[in-house]
Each structure stands twice: as structure tokens, then as C-alpha cells.
C-alpha positions as CSV (number, residue, x, y, z in Angstrom):
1,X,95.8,13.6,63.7
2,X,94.8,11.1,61.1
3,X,98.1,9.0,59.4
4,X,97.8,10.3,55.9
5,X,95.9,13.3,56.6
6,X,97.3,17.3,56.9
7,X,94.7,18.8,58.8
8,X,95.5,23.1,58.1
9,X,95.4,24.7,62.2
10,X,92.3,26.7,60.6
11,X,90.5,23.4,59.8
12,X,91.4,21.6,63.3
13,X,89.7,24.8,65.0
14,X,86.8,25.0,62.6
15,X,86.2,20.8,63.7
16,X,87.2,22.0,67.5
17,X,84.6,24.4,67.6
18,X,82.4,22.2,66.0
19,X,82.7,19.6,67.8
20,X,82.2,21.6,71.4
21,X,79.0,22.6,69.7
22,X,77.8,19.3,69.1
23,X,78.5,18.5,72.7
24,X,77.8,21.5,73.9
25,X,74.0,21.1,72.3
26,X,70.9,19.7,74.2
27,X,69.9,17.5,71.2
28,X,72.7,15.5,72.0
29,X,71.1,14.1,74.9
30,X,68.8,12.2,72.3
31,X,72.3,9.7,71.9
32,X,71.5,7.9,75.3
33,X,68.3,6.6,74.0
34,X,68.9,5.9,70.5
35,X,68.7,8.0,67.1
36,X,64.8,9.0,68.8
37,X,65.1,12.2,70.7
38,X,63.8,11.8,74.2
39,X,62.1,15.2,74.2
40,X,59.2,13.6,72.4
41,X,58.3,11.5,74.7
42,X,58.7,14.3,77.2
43,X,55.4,15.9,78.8
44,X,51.6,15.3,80.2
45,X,50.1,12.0,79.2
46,X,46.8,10.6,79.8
47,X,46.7,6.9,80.3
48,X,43.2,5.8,78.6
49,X,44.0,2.0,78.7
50,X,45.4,-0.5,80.8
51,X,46.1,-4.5,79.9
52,X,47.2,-6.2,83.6
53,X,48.0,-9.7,84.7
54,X,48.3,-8.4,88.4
55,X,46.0,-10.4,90.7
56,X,42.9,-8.2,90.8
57,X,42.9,-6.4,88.0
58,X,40.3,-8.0,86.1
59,X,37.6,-7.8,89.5
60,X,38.7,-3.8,89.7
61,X,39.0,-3.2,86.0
62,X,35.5,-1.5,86.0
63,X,36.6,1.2,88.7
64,X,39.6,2.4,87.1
65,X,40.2,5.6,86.2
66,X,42.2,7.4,83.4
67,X,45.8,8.5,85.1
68,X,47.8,11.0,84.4
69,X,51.9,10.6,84.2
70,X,54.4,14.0,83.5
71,X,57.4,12.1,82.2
72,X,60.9,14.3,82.0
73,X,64.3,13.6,82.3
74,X,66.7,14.3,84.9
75,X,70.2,16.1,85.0
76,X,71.6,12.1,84.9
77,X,69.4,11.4,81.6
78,X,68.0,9.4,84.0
79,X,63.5,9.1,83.0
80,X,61.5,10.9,86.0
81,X,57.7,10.0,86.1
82,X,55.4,11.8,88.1
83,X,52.3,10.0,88.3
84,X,48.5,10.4,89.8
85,X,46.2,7.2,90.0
86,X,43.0,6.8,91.8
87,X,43.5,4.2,94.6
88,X,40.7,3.8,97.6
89,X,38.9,7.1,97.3
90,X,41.7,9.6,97.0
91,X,44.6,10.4,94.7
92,X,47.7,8.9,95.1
93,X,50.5,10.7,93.2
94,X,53.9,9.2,93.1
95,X,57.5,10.9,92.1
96,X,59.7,7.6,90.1
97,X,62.8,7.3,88.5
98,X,63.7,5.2,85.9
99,X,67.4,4.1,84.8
100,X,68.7,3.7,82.1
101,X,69.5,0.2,81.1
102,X,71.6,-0.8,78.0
103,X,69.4,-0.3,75.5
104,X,67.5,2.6,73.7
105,X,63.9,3.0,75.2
106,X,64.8,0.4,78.4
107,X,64.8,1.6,81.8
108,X,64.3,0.0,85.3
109,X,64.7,0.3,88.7
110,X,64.7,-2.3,90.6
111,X,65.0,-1.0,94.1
112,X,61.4,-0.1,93.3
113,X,60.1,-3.3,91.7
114,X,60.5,-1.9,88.5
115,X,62.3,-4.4,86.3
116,X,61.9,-3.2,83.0
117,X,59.8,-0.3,81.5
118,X,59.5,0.4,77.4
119,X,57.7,2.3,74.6
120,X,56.5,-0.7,72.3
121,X,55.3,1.4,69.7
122,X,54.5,5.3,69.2
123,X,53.5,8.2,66.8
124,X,55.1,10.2,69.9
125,X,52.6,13.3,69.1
126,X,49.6,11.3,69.8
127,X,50.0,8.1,71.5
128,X,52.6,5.7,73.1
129,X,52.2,2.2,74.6
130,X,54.3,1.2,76.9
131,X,55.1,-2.3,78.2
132,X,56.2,-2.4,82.4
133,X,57.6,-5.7,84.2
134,X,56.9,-5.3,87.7
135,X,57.6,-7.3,90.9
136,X,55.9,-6.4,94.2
137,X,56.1,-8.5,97.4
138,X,55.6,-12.2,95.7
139,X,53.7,-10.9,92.5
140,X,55.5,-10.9,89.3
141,X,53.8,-9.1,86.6
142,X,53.3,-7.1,83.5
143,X,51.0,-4.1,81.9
144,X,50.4,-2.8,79.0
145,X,49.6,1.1,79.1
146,X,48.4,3.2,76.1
147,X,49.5,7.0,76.7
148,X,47.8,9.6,74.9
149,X,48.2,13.4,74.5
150,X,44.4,13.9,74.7
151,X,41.5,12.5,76.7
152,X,40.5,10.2,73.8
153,X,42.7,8.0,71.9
154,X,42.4,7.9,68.2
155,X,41.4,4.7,66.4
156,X,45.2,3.9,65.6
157,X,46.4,4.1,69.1
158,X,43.3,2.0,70.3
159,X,44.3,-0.5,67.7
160,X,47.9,-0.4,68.3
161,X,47.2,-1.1,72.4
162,X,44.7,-4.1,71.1
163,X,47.0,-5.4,69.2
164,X,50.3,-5.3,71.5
165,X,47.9,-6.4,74.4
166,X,46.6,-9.6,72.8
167,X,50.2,-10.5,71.2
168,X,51.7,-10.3,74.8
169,X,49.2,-12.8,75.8
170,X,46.5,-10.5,77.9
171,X,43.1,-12.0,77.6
172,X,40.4,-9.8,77.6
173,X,39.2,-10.0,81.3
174,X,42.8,-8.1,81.4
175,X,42.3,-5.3,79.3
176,X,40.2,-2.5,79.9
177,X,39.8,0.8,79.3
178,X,39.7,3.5,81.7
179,X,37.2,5.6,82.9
180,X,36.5,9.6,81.8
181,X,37.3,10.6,85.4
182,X,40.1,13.3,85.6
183,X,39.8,14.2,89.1
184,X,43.7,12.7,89.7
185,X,44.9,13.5,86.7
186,X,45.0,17.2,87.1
187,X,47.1,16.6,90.5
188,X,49.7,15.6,88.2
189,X,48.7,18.3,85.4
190,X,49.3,21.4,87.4
């Protein structure tokens, strides 16, 4: 009780109950990553664009294929993406989990060379872009991913990617967008 304040037994059952509710809620999940709910960015993307400085990326840009990601949450609020990328002929899906760092939309998992994974900007019913620092063996480096709800991105999201992409320094031999080939993504969208 409150110094000051006569709270009636009726009224300290009516905030009780209350309060169980609130906690009791599965909205209240959306605290974890901020005053955005996480349930919007919950569901089947389509990644249409891709900015990279890995080694490579611009020689292959030109045989990349649009992926698909299925991004949920687990019982730990921890973010789950199940993903499907074209790699050497064949699909390769992958099952990763994110962690939660500190702040809002900032997850990692380092284990996995996964140092830090955000959404930069977002509409959340059309489009996200999301920024990932990676380390694998001795290469450090980042992406720039445009996730979209449909198979084409609207002008706004295409812009939005263009502009995050340059601002974070990708040239243009980094950035490319991603070919209409959907073969993976449906191993992920079953």
C-alpha cells in the first residue's frame, strides 16, 4: 500500500485482477521489444533485395535469388528464423535463433556469427529492412535486406532499402536485387 493512500479491499481486488490480466495477456509480450508489438513482424517474408560487403557478393550478385524467411518467436521471446536460400543448385534452409540483446528490435547470437540483427525501418504490413552484422571464419561483414509481404516491393520500400543501403556506405556493385525465382522460398512457405 501507497503512504497516503486507503485503498477499499474491493479496489485492491479490482487492480489484483487487473493486473493478472495484464500479465496474464499475450500482448504483453510486445514489452520485451519496445512499445512495437512483435506480432507484426511475425510471419512469411520475401527478401527481394540484398546490399552485402561479404567477399563475393558483387561477382554472384546476378545469380541470386529472392529468399524466403518465417520469422516467430519462441516460448523464451527469443526471435526464431526459418530461412530458404538458393546456394549451389539446391535449397538450403536453415532453423536460427536470435537473442534478445538490451535493446528493442536488437538481437544476436554470437555462437552463430550473428552479432547483431535489426529492423532499420518498416511499415510492418508491407515491408521491413533489416540491417545484419555477421562474422564468419575471418570475414567481418554487414547486409542490408529488404523484407516484403509480397513478391514485389512497392516504390516506398524500394526507396527506403536504397536509401539505408547507400547511407550505410554500400556501393552499388553491393546492392542488388534479387531474382523472381521462388523455387526455395516455398520450402520455407509450406
Amino acid at each position: 500500500m501507497c503512504a497516503g493512500m486507503n485503498i477499499s479491499g474491493r479496489m485492491r481486488g479490482v487492480l489484483l485482477t487487473a493486473f493478472v490480466a495484464l500479465v496474464s495477456l499475450p500482448r504483453t509480450r510486445a514489452v520485451w521489444l519496445g512499445r512495437l508489438d512483435p506480432k507484426q513482424l511475425l510471419g512469411s517474408w520475401y527478401i527481394l533485395a540484398v546490399a552485402s560487403g561479404e567477399k563475393g557478393f558483387a561477382l554472384e550478385k546476378a545469380t541470386k535469388n529472392i529468399e524466403g524467411v518465417v520469422v516467430s518467436l519462441t516460448p523464451e521471446n527469443n526471435l526464431k528464423l526459418l530461412s530458404s536460400r538458393h546456394r549451389l543448385e539446391r535449397c538450403d534452409v536453415n532453423v536460427v535463433e536470435l537473442l534478445r540483446q538490451n535493446s528493442g528490435w536488437v538481437f544476436e547470437n554470437p555462437a552463430l556469427g550473428i552479432l547483431d540483427y535489426r529492423v532499420l525501418g518498416t511499415n510492418f504490413r508491407d515491408y521491413a529492412i533489416v540491417f545484419t552484422q555477421l562474422e564468419f571464419k575471418d570475414e567481418a561483414f554487414s547486409t542490408v535486406e529488404l523484407y516484403s509481404r509480397t513478391e514485389l516491393a512497392s516504390q516506398e520500400a524500394m526507396g527506403l532499402f536504397t536509401r539505408w543501403s547507400w547511407g550505410l556506405g554500400f556501393l552499388s556493385q553491393q546492392q542488388a536485387s534479387l531474382q523472381r525465382d521462388l523455387t526455395c522460398v516455398y520450402k520455407v512457405f509450406q
